[in-house]
């Protein structure tokens, strides 16, 4: 958790990159919205957001993005969680890479009478699979 002095230093660094973002406003914003984050993480993320030419305000810090993954040790990610797939039953998967959506897409396009590897299925196996599909 950064001290007031550390938040002021982060705000000054962001202001040095983006002079239009007033230090006082940045301090207020950081204290209200990010005071519980680790100092190092907030400093790195704040500078990355300030360097992003597409953003107009520091509010980008409230979203998941490279600014949070850049400051995390390998294997860890701090900051807001990645958005999840909004489809019912898929909410444990990331929105950009939903395994359930991919699986459903493959299942819908797969021939019904061919096993993986291209080998035809015996009629009894095909009938069992059809019964399972109907019971869903």
Short mmCIF file of N, CA and C in Angstrom, two decimals:
data_model
loop_
_atom_site.label_atom_id
_atom_site.label_comp_id
_atom_site.label_asym_id
_atom_site.label_seq_id
_atom_site.Cartn_x
_atom_site.Cartn_y
_atom_site.Cartn_z
N UNK A 1 0.84 -1.17 0.00
CA UNK A 1 0.00 0.00 0.00
C UNK A 1 0.89 1.24 0.00
N UNK A 2 0.75 2.09 -1.02
CA UNK A 2 1.63 3.25 -1.11
C UNK A 2 1.27 4.34 -0.08
N UNK A 3 2.29 5.03 0.35
CA UNK A 3 2.09 6.18 1.25
C UNK A 3 1.66 7.38 0.40
N UNK A 4 1.28 8.44 1.08
CA UNK A 4 0.89 9.67 0.38
C UNK A 4 2.05 10.18 -0.48
N UNK A 5 3.26 10.13 0.08
CA UNK A 5 4.45 10.59 -0.65
C UNK A 5 4.68 9.74 -1.90
N UNK A 6 4.50 8.44 -1.79
CA UNK A 6 4.69 7.55 -2.94
C UNK A 6 3.63 7.80 -4.01
N UNK A 7 2.39 8.03 -3.60
CA UNK A 7 1.34 8.36 -4.57
C UNK A 7 1.66 9.66 -5.29
N UNK A 8 2.20 10.63 -4.55
CA UNK A 8 2.59 11.90 -5.18
C UNK A 8 3.70 11.68 -6.20
N UNK A 9 4.64 10.77 -5.90
CA UNK A 9 5.72 10.48 -6.85
C UNK A 9 5.17 9.80 -8.10
N UNK A 10 4.23 8.88 -7.92
CA UNK A 10 3.62 8.21 -9.08
C UNK A 10 2.88 9.25 -9.93
N UNK A 11 2.12 10.13 -9.27
CA UNK A 11 1.39 11.18 -9.98
C UNK A 11 2.36 12.10 -10.72
N UNK A 12 3.48 12.42 -10.11
CA UNK A 12 4.47 13.29 -10.77
C UNK A 12 5.07 12.60 -12.00
N UNK A 13 5.31 11.30 -11.89
CA UNK A 13 5.85 10.56 -13.04
C UNK A 13 4.83 10.54 -14.18
N UNK A 14 3.58 10.30 -13.84
CA UNK A 14 2.54 10.29 -14.87
C UNK A 14 2.38 11.67 -15.49
N UNK A 15 2.47 12.71 -14.67
CA UNK A 15 2.37 14.08 -15.16
C UNK A 15 3.55 14.45 -16.05
N UNK A 16 4.72 13.92 -15.75
CA UNK A 16 5.89 14.20 -16.59
C UNK A 16 5.68 13.65 -18.00
N UNK A 17 4.98 12.54 -18.10
CA UNK A 17 4.70 11.94 -19.40
C UNK A 17 3.49 12.61 -20.06
N UNK A 18 2.49 12.93 -19.24
CA UNK A 18 1.26 13.55 -19.71
C UNK A 18 1.02 14.87 -18.98
N UNK A 19 1.62 15.95 -19.41
CA UNK A 19 1.48 17.23 -18.72
C UNK A 19 0.04 17.72 -18.58
N UNK A 20 -0.85 17.27 -19.43
CA UNK A 20 -2.25 17.68 -19.34
C UNK A 20 -2.94 17.07 -18.13
N UNK A 21 -2.37 16.00 -17.57
CA UNK A 21 -2.94 15.36 -16.38
C UNK A 21 -2.31 16.05 -15.16
N UNK A 22 -3.07 16.86 -14.47
CA UNK A 22 -2.57 17.63 -13.33
C UNK A 22 -2.18 16.70 -12.17
N UNK A 23 -1.06 17.02 -11.54
CA UNK A 23 -0.55 16.20 -10.43
C UNK A 23 -1.60 16.08 -9.33
N UNK A 24 -2.21 17.18 -8.96
CA UNK A 24 -3.19 17.17 -7.87
C UNK A 24 -4.37 16.27 -8.20
N UNK A 25 -4.85 16.32 -9.43
CA UNK A 25 -5.96 15.46 -9.85
C UNK A 25 -5.54 14.00 -9.85
N UNK A 26 -4.32 13.73 -10.30
CA UNK A 26 -3.82 12.36 -10.30
C UNK A 26 -3.70 11.82 -8.88
N UNK A 27 -3.20 12.64 -7.96
CA UNK A 27 -3.08 12.21 -6.56
C UNK A 27 -4.45 11.85 -6.02
N UNK A 28 -5.44 12.70 -6.26
CA UNK A 28 -6.80 12.44 -5.79
C UNK A 28 -7.34 11.15 -6.38
N UNK A 29 -7.17 10.99 -7.69
CA UNK A 29 -7.66 9.79 -8.36
C UNK A 29 -6.98 8.53 -7.82
N UNK A 30 -5.67 8.55 -7.69
CA UNK A 30 -4.93 7.38 -7.21
C UNK A 30 -5.29 7.04 -5.77
N UNK A 31 -5.44 8.05 -4.94
CA UNK A 31 -5.80 7.79 -3.53
C UNK A 31 -7.21 7.19 -3.42
N UNK A 32 -8.12 7.68 -4.22
CA UNK A 32 -9.51 7.20 -4.13
C UNK A 32 -9.70 5.80 -4.74
N UNK A 33 -8.95 5.50 -5.79
CA UNK A 33 -9.23 4.28 -6.55
C UNK A 33 -8.17 3.19 -6.49
N UNK A 34 -6.95 3.54 -6.08
CA UNK A 34 -5.87 2.56 -6.15
C UNK A 34 -4.94 2.56 -4.94
N UNK A 35 -5.40 3.10 -3.84
CA UNK A 35 -4.54 3.23 -2.66
C UNK A 35 -4.20 1.89 -2.01
N UNK A 36 -4.93 0.83 -2.33
CA UNK A 36 -4.66 -0.47 -1.72
C UNK A 36 -3.72 -1.34 -2.56
N UNK A 37 -3.35 -0.87 -3.71
CA UNK A 37 -2.44 -1.63 -4.57
C UNK A 37 -1.00 -1.48 -4.09
N UNK A 38 -0.16 -2.46 -4.38
CA UNK A 38 1.26 -2.32 -4.03
C UNK A 38 1.89 -1.15 -4.78
N UNK A 39 2.77 -0.44 -4.11
CA UNK A 39 3.42 0.76 -4.67
C UNK A 39 4.08 0.45 -6.01
N UNK A 40 4.86 -0.62 -6.06
CA UNK A 40 5.60 -0.97 -7.28
C UNK A 40 4.64 -1.23 -8.44
N UNK A 41 3.57 -1.98 -8.18
CA UNK A 41 2.61 -2.29 -9.23
C UNK A 41 1.93 -1.03 -9.75
N UNK A 42 1.51 -0.17 -8.84
CA UNK A 42 0.83 1.05 -9.23
C UNK A 42 1.76 1.98 -10.00
N UNK A 43 3.02 2.05 -9.60
CA UNK A 43 3.98 2.90 -10.30
C UNK A 43 4.19 2.42 -11.74
N UNK A 44 4.40 1.13 -11.90
CA UNK A 44 4.62 0.58 -13.24
C UNK A 44 3.37 0.76 -14.10
N UNK A 45 2.22 0.38 -13.57
CA UNK A 45 0.98 0.49 -14.32
C UNK A 45 0.65 1.95 -14.66
N UNK A 46 0.86 2.84 -13.72
CA UNK A 46 0.59 4.26 -13.97
C UNK A 46 1.42 4.82 -15.11
N UNK A 47 2.69 4.47 -15.14
CA UNK A 47 3.57 4.96 -16.21
C UNK A 47 3.16 4.36 -17.55
N UNK A 48 2.83 3.07 -17.56
CA UNK A 48 2.42 2.44 -18.83
C UNK A 48 1.14 3.07 -19.36
N UNK A 49 0.17 3.32 -18.47
CA UNK A 49 -1.07 3.97 -18.90
C UNK A 49 -0.78 5.38 -19.42
N UNK A 50 0.09 6.11 -18.76
CA UNK A 50 0.43 7.46 -19.22
C UNK A 50 1.11 7.42 -20.59
N UNK A 51 1.85 6.36 -20.86
CA UNK A 51 2.53 6.23 -22.16
C UNK A 51 1.58 5.82 -23.28
N UNK A 52 0.42 5.29 -22.96
CA UNK A 52 -0.54 4.86 -23.96
C UNK A 52 -1.16 6.08 -24.62
N UNK A 53 -0.80 6.32 -25.86
CA UNK A 53 -1.25 7.53 -26.57
C UNK A 53 -2.75 7.54 -26.86
N UNK A 54 -3.38 6.37 -26.83
CA UNK A 54 -4.81 6.30 -27.15
C UNK A 54 -5.70 6.74 -25.99
N UNK A 55 -5.19 6.70 -24.78
CA UNK A 55 -6.04 7.01 -23.62
C UNK A 55 -6.02 8.51 -23.32
N UNK A 56 -7.15 8.99 -22.87
CA UNK A 56 -7.29 10.41 -22.57
C UNK A 56 -7.24 10.71 -21.08
N UNK A 57 -7.50 9.68 -20.25
CA UNK A 57 -7.50 9.85 -18.80
C UNK A 57 -6.82 8.65 -18.15
N UNK A 58 -6.42 8.76 -16.89
CA UNK A 58 -5.79 7.63 -16.22
C UNK A 58 -6.77 6.53 -15.81
N UNK A 59 -8.05 6.69 -16.12
CA UNK A 59 -9.06 5.70 -15.73
C UNK A 59 -8.83 4.34 -16.37
N UNK A 60 -7.94 4.26 -17.33
CA UNK A 60 -7.59 2.98 -17.93
C UNK A 60 -7.01 2.03 -16.88
N UNK A 61 -6.50 2.58 -15.79
CA UNK A 61 -5.98 1.77 -14.69
C UNK A 61 -7.07 0.88 -14.07
N UNK A 62 -8.32 1.22 -14.29
CA UNK A 62 -9.42 0.45 -13.71
C UNK A 62 -9.74 -0.80 -14.52
N UNK A 63 -9.09 -0.95 -15.66
CA UNK A 63 -9.36 -2.11 -16.51
C UNK A 63 -8.17 -3.07 -16.49
N UNK A 64 -8.45 -4.30 -16.87
CA UNK A 64 -7.39 -5.30 -16.99
C UNK A 64 -6.62 -5.00 -18.28
N UNK A 65 -5.31 -5.07 -18.23
CA UNK A 65 -4.52 -4.83 -19.43
C UNK A 65 -3.05 -5.05 -19.18
N UNK A 66 -2.24 -4.76 -20.19
CA UNK A 66 -0.79 -4.99 -20.10
C UNK A 66 -0.15 -4.18 -18.98
N UNK A 67 -0.77 -3.06 -18.61
CA UNK A 67 -0.21 -2.25 -17.53
C UNK A 67 -0.20 -3.01 -16.21
N UNK A 68 -1.13 -3.94 -16.00
CA UNK A 68 -1.12 -4.75 -14.77
C UNK A 68 -0.28 -6.01 -14.95
N UNK A 69 -0.31 -6.63 -16.11
CA UNK A 69 0.49 -7.84 -16.30
C UNK A 69 1.98 -7.52 -16.34
N UNK A 70 2.35 -6.31 -16.76
CA UNK A 70 3.76 -5.94 -16.84
C UNK A 70 4.43 -5.86 -15.48
N UNK A 71 3.67 -5.55 -14.46
CA UNK A 71 4.26 -5.38 -13.13
C UNK A 71 4.17 -6.62 -12.26
N UNK A 72 3.53 -7.66 -12.76
CA UNK A 72 3.36 -8.87 -11.96
C UNK A 72 4.55 -9.82 -12.15
N UNK A 73 4.95 -10.51 -11.09
CA UNK A 73 5.98 -11.53 -11.25
C UNK A 73 5.47 -12.63 -12.20
N UNK A 74 6.37 -13.36 -12.84
CA UNK A 74 5.92 -14.42 -13.75
C UNK A 74 4.93 -15.36 -13.06
N UNK A 75 3.85 -15.65 -13.75
CA UNK A 75 2.83 -16.55 -13.21
C UNK A 75 1.77 -15.86 -12.37
N UNK A 76 1.95 -14.59 -12.07
CA UNK A 76 0.97 -13.85 -11.27
C UNK A 76 0.51 -12.64 -12.05
N UNK A 77 -0.74 -12.26 -11.83
CA UNK A 77 -1.29 -11.05 -12.44
C UNK A 77 -2.00 -10.27 -11.36
N UNK A 78 -1.68 -8.99 -11.24
CA UNK A 78 -2.41 -8.16 -10.29
C UNK A 78 -3.36 -7.29 -11.09
N UNK A 79 -4.13 -6.50 -10.41
CA UNK A 79 -5.07 -5.62 -11.08
C UNK A 79 -6.42 -6.29 -11.26
N UNK A 80 -7.32 -5.62 -11.96
CA UNK A 80 -8.65 -6.17 -12.16
C UNK A 80 -8.58 -7.50 -12.91
N UNK A 81 -9.47 -8.42 -12.62
CA UNK A 81 -9.44 -9.71 -13.32
C UNK A 81 -9.81 -9.56 -14.79
N UNK A 82 -9.34 -10.49 -15.59
CA UNK A 82 -9.69 -10.49 -17.01
C UNK A 82 -11.19 -10.72 -17.16
N UNK A 83 -11.82 -10.09 -18.15
CA UNK A 83 -13.25 -10.29 -18.34
C UNK A 83 -13.56 -11.76 -18.66
N UNK A 84 -14.70 -12.23 -18.17
CA UNK A 84 -15.12 -13.61 -18.37
C UNK A 84 -16.16 -13.70 -19.49
N UNK A 85 -16.28 -14.89 -20.08
CA UNK A 85 -17.27 -15.13 -21.13
C UNK A 85 -18.67 -14.87 -20.56
N UNK A 86 -19.49 -14.07 -21.23
CA UNK A 86 -20.81 -13.75 -20.71
C UNK A 86 -21.86 -14.84 -20.96
N UNK A 87 -21.55 -15.83 -21.78
CA UNK A 87 -22.53 -16.87 -22.11
C UNK A 87 -22.83 -17.72 -20.88
N UNK A 88 -24.10 -17.98 -20.58
CA UNK A 88 -24.44 -18.81 -19.40
C UNK A 88 -23.71 -20.16 -19.44
N UNK A 89 -23.14 -20.51 -18.30
CA UNK A 89 -22.40 -21.76 -18.19
C UNK A 89 -20.95 -21.66 -18.60
N UNK A 90 -20.54 -20.52 -19.13
CA UNK A 90 -19.16 -20.33 -19.60
C UNK A 90 -18.39 -19.32 -18.75
N UNK A 91 -18.97 -18.82 -17.69
CA UNK A 91 -18.40 -17.69 -16.96
C UNK A 91 -17.08 -17.97 -16.26
N UNK A 92 -16.62 -19.21 -16.27
CA UNK A 92 -15.30 -19.48 -15.68
C UNK A 92 -14.19 -19.35 -16.72
N UNK A 93 -14.55 -19.14 -17.99
CA UNK A 93 -13.56 -19.01 -19.06
C UNK A 93 -13.32 -17.54 -19.39
N UNK A 94 -12.11 -17.19 -19.84
CA UNK A 94 -11.87 -15.80 -20.25
C UNK A 94 -12.66 -15.47 -21.51
N UNK A 95 -13.12 -14.24 -21.61
CA UNK A 95 -13.97 -13.83 -22.73
C UNK A 95 -13.23 -13.95 -24.06
N UNK A 96 -11.96 -13.64 -24.10
CA UNK A 96 -11.21 -13.66 -25.34
C UNK A 96 -10.78 -15.06 -25.77
N UNK A 97 -10.95 -16.07 -24.91
CA UNK A 97 -10.47 -17.41 -25.21
C UNK A 97 -11.34 -18.45 -24.48
N UNK A 98 -12.61 -18.49 -24.80
CA UNK A 98 -13.55 -19.37 -24.10
C UNK A 98 -13.46 -20.78 -24.66
N UNK A 99 -12.95 -21.71 -23.86
CA UNK A 99 -12.82 -23.09 -24.27
C UNK A 99 -14.17 -23.74 -24.54
N UNK A 100 -15.18 -23.38 -23.75
CA UNK A 100 -16.51 -23.95 -23.94
C UNK A 100 -17.11 -23.51 -25.28
N UNK A 101 -16.94 -22.25 -25.64
CA UNK A 101 -17.45 -21.77 -26.94
C UNK A 101 -16.74 -22.48 -28.09
N UNK A 102 -15.42 -22.64 -27.96
CA UNK A 102 -14.66 -23.35 -29.00
C UNK A 102 -15.12 -24.79 -29.11
N UNK A 103 -15.31 -25.45 -27.98
CA UNK A 103 -15.74 -26.85 -27.96
C UNK A 103 -17.12 -27.00 -28.61
N UNK A 104 -18.03 -26.12 -28.28
CA UNK A 104 -19.37 -26.17 -28.87
C UNK A 104 -19.30 -25.96 -30.37
N UNK A 105 -18.43 -25.06 -30.80
CA UNK A 105 -18.27 -24.82 -32.24
C UNK A 105 -17.73 -26.04 -32.97
N UNK A 106 -16.79 -26.72 -32.35
CA UNK A 106 -16.24 -27.93 -32.96
C UNK A 106 -17.26 -29.04 -32.99
N UNK A 107 -18.01 -29.20 -31.92
CA UNK A 107 -19.02 -30.25 -31.83
C UNK A 107 -20.10 -30.05 -32.89
N UNK A 108 -20.47 -28.79 -33.12
CA UNK A 108 -21.54 -28.50 -34.08
C UNK A 108 -21.10 -28.80 -35.51
N UNK A 109 -19.81 -28.69 -35.80
CA UNK A 109 -19.34 -28.89 -37.17
C UNK A 109 -18.78 -30.29 -37.41
N UNK A 110 -18.61 -31.09 -36.35
CA UNK A 110 -18.04 -32.43 -36.50
C UNK A 110 -19.06 -33.39 -37.11
N UNK A 111 -18.61 -34.24 -38.04
CA UNK A 111 -19.53 -35.26 -38.57
C UNK A 111 -19.97 -36.19 -37.45
N UNK A 112 -21.21 -36.62 -37.50
CA UNK A 112 -21.76 -37.42 -36.41
C UNK A 112 -21.29 -38.87 -36.44
N UNK A 113 -20.85 -39.37 -37.59
CA UNK A 113 -20.51 -40.79 -37.66
C UNK A 113 -19.01 -41.05 -37.79
N UNK A 114 -18.19 -40.06 -37.49
CA UNK A 114 -16.74 -40.24 -37.60
C UNK A 114 -16.10 -40.02 -36.23
N UNK A 115 -15.23 -40.93 -35.82
CA UNK A 115 -14.48 -40.80 -34.58
C UNK A 115 -13.26 -39.92 -34.83
N UNK A 116 -12.65 -39.41 -33.76
CA UNK A 116 -11.39 -38.68 -33.95
C UNK A 116 -10.39 -39.56 -34.69
N UNK A 117 -9.69 -38.99 -35.63
CA UNK A 117 -8.75 -39.75 -36.43
C UNK A 117 -9.36 -40.21 -37.75
N UNK A 118 -10.66 -39.94 -37.98
CA UNK A 118 -11.30 -40.25 -39.24
C UNK A 118 -11.81 -41.67 -39.39
N UNK A 119 -11.85 -42.44 -38.31
CA UNK A 119 -12.31 -43.83 -38.37
C UNK A 119 -13.82 -43.86 -38.17
N UNK A 120 -14.57 -44.54 -39.08
CA UNK A 120 -16.03 -44.61 -38.91
C UNK A 120 -16.41 -45.30 -37.60
N UNK A 121 -17.51 -44.85 -37.00
CA UNK A 121 -17.99 -45.42 -35.75
C UNK A 121 -18.91 -46.60 -36.04
N UNK A 122 -18.85 -47.60 -35.20
CA UNK A 122 -19.85 -48.67 -35.32
C UNK A 122 -21.24 -48.11 -35.00
N UNK A 123 -22.26 -48.73 -35.58
CA UNK A 123 -23.64 -48.25 -35.39
C UNK A 123 -24.05 -48.17 -33.93
N UNK A 124 -23.60 -49.11 -33.10
CA UNK A 124 -23.98 -49.10 -31.68
C UNK A 124 -23.39 -47.90 -30.96
N UNK A 125 -22.16 -47.53 -31.28
CA UNK A 125 -21.53 -46.36 -30.66
C UNK A 125 -22.23 -45.10 -31.13
N UNK A 126 -22.53 -45.02 -32.43
CA UNK A 126 -23.21 -43.84 -32.98
C UNK A 126 -24.58 -43.67 -32.32
N UNK A 127 -25.31 -44.76 -32.12
CA UNK A 127 -26.63 -44.69 -31.49
C UNK A 127 -26.52 -44.22 -30.03
N UNK A 128 -25.49 -44.68 -29.32
CA UNK A 128 -25.28 -44.26 -27.94
C UNK A 128 -24.97 -42.76 -27.87
N UNK A 129 -24.13 -42.29 -28.76
CA UNK A 129 -23.78 -40.85 -28.80
C UNK A 129 -25.02 -40.02 -29.12
N UNK A 130 -25.82 -40.48 -30.07
CA UNK A 130 -27.05 -39.76 -30.41
C UNK A 130 -27.99 -39.68 -29.21
N UNK A 131 -28.10 -40.77 -28.45
CA UNK A 131 -28.94 -40.76 -27.24
C UNK A 131 -28.42 -39.78 -26.21
N UNK A 132 -27.10 -39.72 -26.03
CA UNK A 132 -26.51 -38.76 -25.09
C UNK A 132 -26.79 -37.33 -25.52
N UNK A 133 -26.67 -37.05 -26.79
CA UNK A 133 -26.91 -35.70 -27.30
C UNK A 133 -28.36 -35.30 -27.08
N UNK A 134 -29.29 -36.21 -27.31
CA UNK A 134 -30.71 -35.92 -27.12
C UNK A 134 -31.05 -35.67 -25.65
N UNK A 135 -30.32 -36.29 -24.75
CA UNK A 135 -30.63 -36.16 -23.32
C UNK A 135 -30.15 -34.84 -22.73
N UNK A 136 -29.34 -34.10 -23.45
CA UNK A 136 -28.83 -32.81 -22.94
C UNK A 136 -29.89 -31.80 -22.84
#
